[in-house]
Structure formats: structure tokens, C-alpha cells
mmCIF file of C-alpha atoms in Angstrom:
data_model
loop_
_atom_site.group_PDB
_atom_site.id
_atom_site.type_symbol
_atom_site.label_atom_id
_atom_site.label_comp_id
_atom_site.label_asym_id
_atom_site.label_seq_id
_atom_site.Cartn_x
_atom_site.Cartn_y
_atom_site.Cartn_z
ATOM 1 C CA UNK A 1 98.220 95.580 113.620
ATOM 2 C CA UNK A 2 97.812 94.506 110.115
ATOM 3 C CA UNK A 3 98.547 90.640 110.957
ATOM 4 C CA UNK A 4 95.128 91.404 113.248
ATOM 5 C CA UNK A 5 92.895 92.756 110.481
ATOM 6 C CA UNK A 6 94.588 90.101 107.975
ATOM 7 C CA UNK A 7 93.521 87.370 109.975
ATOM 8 C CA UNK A 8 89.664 88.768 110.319
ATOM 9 C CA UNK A 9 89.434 89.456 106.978
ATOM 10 C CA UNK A 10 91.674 86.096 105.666
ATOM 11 C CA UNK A 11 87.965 84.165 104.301
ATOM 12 C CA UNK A 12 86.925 87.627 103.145
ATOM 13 C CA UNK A 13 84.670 86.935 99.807
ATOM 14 C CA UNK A 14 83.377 90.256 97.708
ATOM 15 C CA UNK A 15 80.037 89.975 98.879
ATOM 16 C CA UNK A 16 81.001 90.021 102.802
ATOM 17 C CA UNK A 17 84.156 91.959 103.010
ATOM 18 C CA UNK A 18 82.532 95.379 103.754
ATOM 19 C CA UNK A 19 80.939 94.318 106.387
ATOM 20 C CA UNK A 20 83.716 91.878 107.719
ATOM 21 C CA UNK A 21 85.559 95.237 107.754
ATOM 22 C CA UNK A 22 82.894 97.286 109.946
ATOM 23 C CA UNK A 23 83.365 94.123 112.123
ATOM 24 C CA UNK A 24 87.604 94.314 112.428
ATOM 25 C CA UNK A 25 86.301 98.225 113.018
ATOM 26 C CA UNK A 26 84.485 97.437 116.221
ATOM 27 C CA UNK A 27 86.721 94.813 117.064
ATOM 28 C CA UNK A 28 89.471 98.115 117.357
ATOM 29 C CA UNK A 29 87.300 100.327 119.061
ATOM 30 C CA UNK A 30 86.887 97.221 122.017
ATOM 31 C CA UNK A 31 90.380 97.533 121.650
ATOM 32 C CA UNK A 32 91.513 100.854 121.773
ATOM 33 C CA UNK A 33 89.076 101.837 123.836
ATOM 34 C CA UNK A 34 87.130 99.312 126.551
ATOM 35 C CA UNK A 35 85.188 102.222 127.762
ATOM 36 C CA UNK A 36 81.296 101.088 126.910
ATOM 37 C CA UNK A 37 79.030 104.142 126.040
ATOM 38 C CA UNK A 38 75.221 103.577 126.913
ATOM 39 C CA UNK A 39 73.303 103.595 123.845
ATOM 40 C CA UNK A 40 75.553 104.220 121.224
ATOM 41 C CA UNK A 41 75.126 103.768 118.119
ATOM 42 C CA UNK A 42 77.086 101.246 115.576
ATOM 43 C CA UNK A 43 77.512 104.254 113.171
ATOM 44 C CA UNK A 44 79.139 106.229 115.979
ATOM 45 C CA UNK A 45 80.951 102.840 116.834
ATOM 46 C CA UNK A 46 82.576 103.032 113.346
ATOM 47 C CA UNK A 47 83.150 106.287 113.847
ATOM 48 C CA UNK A 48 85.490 106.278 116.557
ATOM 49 C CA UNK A 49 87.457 103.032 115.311
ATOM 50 C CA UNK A 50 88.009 105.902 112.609
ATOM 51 C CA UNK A 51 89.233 108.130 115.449
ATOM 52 C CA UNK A 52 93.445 107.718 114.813
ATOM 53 C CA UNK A 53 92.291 108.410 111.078
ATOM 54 C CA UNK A 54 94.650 107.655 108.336
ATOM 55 C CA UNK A 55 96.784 105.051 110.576
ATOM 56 C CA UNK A 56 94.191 102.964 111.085
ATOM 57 C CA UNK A 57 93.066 103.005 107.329
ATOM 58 C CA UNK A 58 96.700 102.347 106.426
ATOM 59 C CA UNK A 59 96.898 99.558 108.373
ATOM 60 C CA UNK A 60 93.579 98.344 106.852
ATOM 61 C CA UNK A 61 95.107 98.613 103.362
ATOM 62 C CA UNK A 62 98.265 96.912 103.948
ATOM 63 C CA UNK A 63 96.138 93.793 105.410
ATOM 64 C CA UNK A 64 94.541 93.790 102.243
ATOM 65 C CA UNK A 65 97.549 94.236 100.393
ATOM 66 C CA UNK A 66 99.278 91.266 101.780
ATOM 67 C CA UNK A 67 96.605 89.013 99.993
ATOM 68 C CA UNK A 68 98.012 89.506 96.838
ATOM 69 C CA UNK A 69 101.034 87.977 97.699
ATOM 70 C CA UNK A 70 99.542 84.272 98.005
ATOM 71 C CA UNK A 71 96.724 84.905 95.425
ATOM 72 C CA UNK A 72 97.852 87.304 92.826
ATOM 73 C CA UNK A 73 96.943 85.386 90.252
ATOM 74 C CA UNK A 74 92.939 85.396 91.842
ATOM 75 C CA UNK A 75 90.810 87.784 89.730
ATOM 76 C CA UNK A 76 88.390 87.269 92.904
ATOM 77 C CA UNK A 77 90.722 89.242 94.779
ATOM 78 C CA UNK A 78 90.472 92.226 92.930
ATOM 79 C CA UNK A 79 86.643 92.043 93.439
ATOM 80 C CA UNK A 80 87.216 92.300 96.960
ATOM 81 C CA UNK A 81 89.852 95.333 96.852
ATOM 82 C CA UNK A 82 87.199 96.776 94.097
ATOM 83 C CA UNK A 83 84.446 96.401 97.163
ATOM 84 C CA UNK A 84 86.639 98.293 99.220
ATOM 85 C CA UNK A 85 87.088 101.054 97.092
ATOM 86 C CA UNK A 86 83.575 101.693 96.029
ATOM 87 C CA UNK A 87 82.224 101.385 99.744
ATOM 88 C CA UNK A 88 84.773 104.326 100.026
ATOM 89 C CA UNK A 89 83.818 106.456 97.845
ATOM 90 C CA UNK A 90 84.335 110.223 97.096
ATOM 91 C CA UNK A 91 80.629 110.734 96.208
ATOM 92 C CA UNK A 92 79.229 108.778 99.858
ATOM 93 C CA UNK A 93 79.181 110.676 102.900
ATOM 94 C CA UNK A 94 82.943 110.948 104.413
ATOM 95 C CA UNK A 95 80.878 108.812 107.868
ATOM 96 C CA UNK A 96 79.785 105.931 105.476
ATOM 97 C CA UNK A 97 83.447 105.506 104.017
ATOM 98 C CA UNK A 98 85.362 102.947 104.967
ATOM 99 C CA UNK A 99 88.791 104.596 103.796
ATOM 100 C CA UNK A 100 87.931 108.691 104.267
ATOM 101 C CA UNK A 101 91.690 110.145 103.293
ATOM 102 C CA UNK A 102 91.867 110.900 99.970
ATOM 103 C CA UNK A 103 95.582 110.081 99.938
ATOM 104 C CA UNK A 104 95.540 107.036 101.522
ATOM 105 C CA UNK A 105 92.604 105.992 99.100
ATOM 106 C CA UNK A 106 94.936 106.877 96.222
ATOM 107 C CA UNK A 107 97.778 105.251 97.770
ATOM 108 C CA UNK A 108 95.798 101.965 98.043
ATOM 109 C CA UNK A 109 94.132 102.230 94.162
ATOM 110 C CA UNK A 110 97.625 102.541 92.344
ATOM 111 C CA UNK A 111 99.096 99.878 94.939
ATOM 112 C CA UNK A 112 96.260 97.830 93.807
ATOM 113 C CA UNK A 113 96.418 97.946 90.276
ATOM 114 C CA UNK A 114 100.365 97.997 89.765
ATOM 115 C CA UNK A 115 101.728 95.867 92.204
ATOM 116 C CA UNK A 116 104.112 92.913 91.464
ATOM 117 C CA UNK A 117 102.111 91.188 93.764
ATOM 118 C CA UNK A 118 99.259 90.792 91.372
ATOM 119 C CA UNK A 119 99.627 89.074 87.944
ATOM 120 C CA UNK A 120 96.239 88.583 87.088
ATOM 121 C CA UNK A 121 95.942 89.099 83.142
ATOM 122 C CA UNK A 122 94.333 92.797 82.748
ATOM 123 C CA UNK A 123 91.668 91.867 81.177
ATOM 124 C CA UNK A 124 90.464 89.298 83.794
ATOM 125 C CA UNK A 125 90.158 91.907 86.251
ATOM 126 C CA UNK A 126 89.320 95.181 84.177
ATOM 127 C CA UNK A 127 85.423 95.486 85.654
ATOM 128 C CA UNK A 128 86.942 95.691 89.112
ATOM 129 C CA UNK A 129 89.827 98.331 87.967
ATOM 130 C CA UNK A 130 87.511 100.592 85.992
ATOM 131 C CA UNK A 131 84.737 100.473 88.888
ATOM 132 C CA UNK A 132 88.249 101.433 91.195
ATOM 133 C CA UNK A 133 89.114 104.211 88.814
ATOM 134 C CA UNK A 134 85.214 105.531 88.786
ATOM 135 C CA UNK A 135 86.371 106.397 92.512
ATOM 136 C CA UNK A 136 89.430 108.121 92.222
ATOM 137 C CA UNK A 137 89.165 111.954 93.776
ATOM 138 C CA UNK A 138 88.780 114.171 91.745
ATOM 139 C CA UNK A 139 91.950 116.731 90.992
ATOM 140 C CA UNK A 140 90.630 119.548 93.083
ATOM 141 C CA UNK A 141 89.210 117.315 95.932
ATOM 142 C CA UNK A 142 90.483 118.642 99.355
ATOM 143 C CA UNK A 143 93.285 116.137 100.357
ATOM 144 C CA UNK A 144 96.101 115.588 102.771
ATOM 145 C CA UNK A 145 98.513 115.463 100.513
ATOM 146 C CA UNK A 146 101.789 117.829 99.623
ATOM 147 C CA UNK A 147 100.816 119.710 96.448
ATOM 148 C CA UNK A 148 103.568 117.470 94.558
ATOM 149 C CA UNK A 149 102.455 114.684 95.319
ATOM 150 C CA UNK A 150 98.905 115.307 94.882
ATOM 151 C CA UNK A 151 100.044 116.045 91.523
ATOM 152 C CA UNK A 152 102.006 112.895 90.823
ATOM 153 C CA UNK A 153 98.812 110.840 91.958
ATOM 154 C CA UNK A 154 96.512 112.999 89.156
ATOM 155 C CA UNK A 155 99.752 112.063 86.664
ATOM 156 C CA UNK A 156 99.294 107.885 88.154
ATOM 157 C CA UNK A 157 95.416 108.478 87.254
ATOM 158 C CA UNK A 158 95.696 109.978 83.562
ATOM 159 C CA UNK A 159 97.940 106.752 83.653
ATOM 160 C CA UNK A 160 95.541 104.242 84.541
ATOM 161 C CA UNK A 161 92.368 105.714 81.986
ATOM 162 C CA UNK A 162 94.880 105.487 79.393
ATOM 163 C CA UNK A 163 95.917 101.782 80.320
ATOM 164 C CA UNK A 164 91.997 100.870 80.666
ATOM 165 C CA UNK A 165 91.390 101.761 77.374
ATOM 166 C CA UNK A 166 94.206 100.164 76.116
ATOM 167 C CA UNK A 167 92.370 96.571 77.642
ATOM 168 C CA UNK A 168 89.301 98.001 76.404
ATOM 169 C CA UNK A 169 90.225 97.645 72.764
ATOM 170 C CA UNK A 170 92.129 95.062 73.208
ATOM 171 C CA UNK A 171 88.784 93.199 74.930
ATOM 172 C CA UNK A 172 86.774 94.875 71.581
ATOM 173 C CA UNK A 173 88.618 92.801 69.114
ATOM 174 C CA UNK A 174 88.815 89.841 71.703
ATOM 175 C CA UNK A 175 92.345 89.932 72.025
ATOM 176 C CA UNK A 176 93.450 88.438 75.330
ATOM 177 C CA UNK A 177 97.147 88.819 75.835
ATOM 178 C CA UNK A 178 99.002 87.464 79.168
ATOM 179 C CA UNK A 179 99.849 90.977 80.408
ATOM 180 C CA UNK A 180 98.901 92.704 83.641
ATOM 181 C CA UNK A 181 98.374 96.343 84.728
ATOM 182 C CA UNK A 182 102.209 96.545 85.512
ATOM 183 C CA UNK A 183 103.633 95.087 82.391
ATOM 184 C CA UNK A 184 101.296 97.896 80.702
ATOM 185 C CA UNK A 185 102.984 100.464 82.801
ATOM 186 C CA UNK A 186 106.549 99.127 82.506
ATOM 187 C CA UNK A 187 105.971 98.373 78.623
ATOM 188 C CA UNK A 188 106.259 102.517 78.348
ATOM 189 C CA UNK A 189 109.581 102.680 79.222
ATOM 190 C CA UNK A 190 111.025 98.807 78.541
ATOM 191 C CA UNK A 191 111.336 98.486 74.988
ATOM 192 C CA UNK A 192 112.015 94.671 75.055
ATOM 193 C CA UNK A 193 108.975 94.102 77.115
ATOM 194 C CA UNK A 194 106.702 96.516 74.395
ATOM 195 C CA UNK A 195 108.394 95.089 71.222
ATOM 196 C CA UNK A 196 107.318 91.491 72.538
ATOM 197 C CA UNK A 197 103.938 92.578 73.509
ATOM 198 C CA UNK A 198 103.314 93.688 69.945
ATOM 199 C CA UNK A 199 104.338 90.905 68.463
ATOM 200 C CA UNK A 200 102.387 88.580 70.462
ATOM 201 C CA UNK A 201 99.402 91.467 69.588
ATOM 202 C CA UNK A 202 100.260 90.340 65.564
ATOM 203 C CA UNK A 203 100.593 87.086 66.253
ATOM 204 C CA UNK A 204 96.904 86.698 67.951
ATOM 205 C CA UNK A 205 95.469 89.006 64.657
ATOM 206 C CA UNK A 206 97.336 86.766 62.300
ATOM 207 C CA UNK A 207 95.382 83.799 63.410
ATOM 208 C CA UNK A 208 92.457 84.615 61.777
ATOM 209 C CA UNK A 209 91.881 86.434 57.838
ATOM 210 C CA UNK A 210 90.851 90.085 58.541
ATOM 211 C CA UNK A 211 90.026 92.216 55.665
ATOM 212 C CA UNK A 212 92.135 95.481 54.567
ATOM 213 C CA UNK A 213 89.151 97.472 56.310
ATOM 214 C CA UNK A 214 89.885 95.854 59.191
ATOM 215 C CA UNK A 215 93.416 96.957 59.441
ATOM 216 C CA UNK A 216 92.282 100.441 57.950
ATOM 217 C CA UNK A 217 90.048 100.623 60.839
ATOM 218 C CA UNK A 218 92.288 99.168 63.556
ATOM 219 C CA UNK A 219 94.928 101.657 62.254
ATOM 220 C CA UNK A 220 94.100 104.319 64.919
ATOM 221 C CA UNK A 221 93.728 101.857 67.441
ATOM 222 C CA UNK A 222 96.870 100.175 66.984
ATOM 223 C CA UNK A 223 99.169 103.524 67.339
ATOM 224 C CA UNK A 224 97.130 104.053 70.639
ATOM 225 C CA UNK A 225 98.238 100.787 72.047
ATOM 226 C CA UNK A 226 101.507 101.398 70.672
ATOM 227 C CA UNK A 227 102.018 105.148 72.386
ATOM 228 C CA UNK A 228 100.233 103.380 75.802
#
């Protein structure tokens, strides 16, 4: 159950959760299956906690989900879902990958980044989003998924490069505004929300003198955080 795995994995840290994970792992194949098979090995272990497949990944990513509830604001935690993601993986060997569906990998990524659950300031946690977005399958990776909504993930990922360079210039010029991955997703489509956002953008310029090749210069930049 995820309560189970949240539990193991509640004093989780980046550079242990991996392996606290191939630990809740064999914990579920004691579980699931008390059977004890003369020496095997803990790869093949692993590989039979994997056994029910995406059901026991989901369950997995919802325990590390629920984190971001009580510390949202923890950049730290994003280190440790960024761990996650990287140890699975499109380019290691499906065995060595801790989530192996595509679609639930996707599912957990977007979740990730856009949740409500998480207001850390993008670009507090925009390492551990970009090295999350490095692993994102590719469009024509083989996947579980319907064909629509295979699509609508590709759609969420053209999303998220667009939104990383948006906190990539904005980190460029220094410019540290109070906004998370999901106010730059709902500033597309709430026009209060992008108005003020560009105005505290102005307001953080103004604080300093910039020369008119500056501006020239920024001029590009500016309608790209504007249409993003």
C-alpha cells in the first residue's frame, strides 16, 4: 500500500532514496511472495517485486507524491523525486529501472513538476526539473499508453522545455520571481495571474539602471516569457 512504502521511504534523503527504494522492493517481494528461492540473486529479487508491473510502480509514485503535501515548499524534495527519475531512465536497461512503464514515468514527471502540492519557487528547483525532463521518453518510445494520450503527454513535454527556458532566462538576468512550475502553466491561460507576473518581472528590472542595449537585447527574450 502506499502508506507502507511512505513510511520506508519517510527519512528518504537524495543520496539514499534509490536504494531505500530497492529495499521497500524486497520488502514486497517477502510480502507478496514468502516463497525463498536458493541462490537468487538481489537483481532477480527486484525483479519480481516488479512482477504486478505498473501497480506496484504506481503505488511507489503516489508514496512519493504524498511528500509534497507536508514539504512542498522543500527544494530537497525535488532532489529526491529527480533521483527517482534518473535511476529510471529511458536510456538504462528496462531491469535496472526503478519505474519501467513509460506512462507511469510520464504520469509521475508532470505530477511532479505541476502539482499544487509543490510551491517551491521554479528556479530553486530547476537543476532537478531539467535533469527530470532529460528523461522523458522519447515520442516514438514503445509505451502503454492509448495513442491520445500518448500524444497529450508529448503536448505536457513541449510544455515543460518551453517553461524551463522561460526560468532559464529568467535565472540569466538573475531575476528570481516567487512563481512555481504551476503558476507558469496556469499564467497561459489566467490573464490576472500573467499581467501580475510581468509586472513584478518590471518591477525587479527597474531596480537597477540598464542601458537601451539592454532592453534592445532583452527584447526577444521578453516576448518569449510573455507568449510562455
Amino acid at each position: 500500500a502506499p502508506q507502507r512504502a511512505r513510511l520506508l521511504l519517510k527519512r528518504s534523503r537524495a543520496s539514499t532514496v534509490v536504494e531505500d527504494i530497492h529495499r521497500w522492493m524486497l520488502i514486497s517481494v517477502d510480502l507478496q511472495d514468502t516463497m525463498e528461492i536458493p541462490g537468487e540473486s538481489v537483481a532477480a529479487r527486484l525483479s519480481r517485486a516488479s512482477l504486478s508491473g505498473p501497480k506496484t510502480e504506481e503505488t511507489l509514485t503516489k508514496a512519493l507524491l504524498g511528500r509534497l503535501g507536508s514539504h512542498g515548499w522543500d527544494p530537497e524534495q525535488f532532489r529526491i523525486l529527480a533521483q527517482v527519475v534518473q535511476a529510471s531512465s529511458p536510456a538504462l536497461p528496462r531491469s535496472e529501472r526503478i519505474i519501467k512503464d513509460h506512462t507511469v514515468l510520464m504520469q509521475f514527471i508532470f505530477k511532479s513538476v505541476y502539482s499544487e502540492d509543490q510551491r517551491c519557487h521554479a528556479a530553486d528547483i530547476f537543476e532537478s526539473v531539467d535533469a527530470m525532463y532529460g528523461c522523458i521518453p522519447k515520442a516514438d518510445s514503445d509505451a502503454t499508453a492509448d495513442v491520445e494520450m500518448w500524444a497529450d503527454f508529448q503536448k505536457q513535454a513541449d510544455e515543460l522545455e518551453k517553461h524551463l527556458t522561460c526560468v532559464e532566462l529568467l535565472l540569466k538576468h538573475k531575476l528570481k520571481l516567487s512563481l512555481s512550475f504551476a503558476d507558469l502553466r496556469s499564467g497561459c491561460s489566467n490573464e490576472n495571474m500573467a499581467i501580475h507576473s510581468m509586472w513584478n518581472l518590471f518591477r525587479v528590472l527597474g531596480t537597477h539602471y540598464r542601458p537601451a542595449l539592454f532592453w534592445r537585447g532583452f527584447q526577444q527574450e521578453l516576448f518569449y516569457l510573455h507568449t510562455h
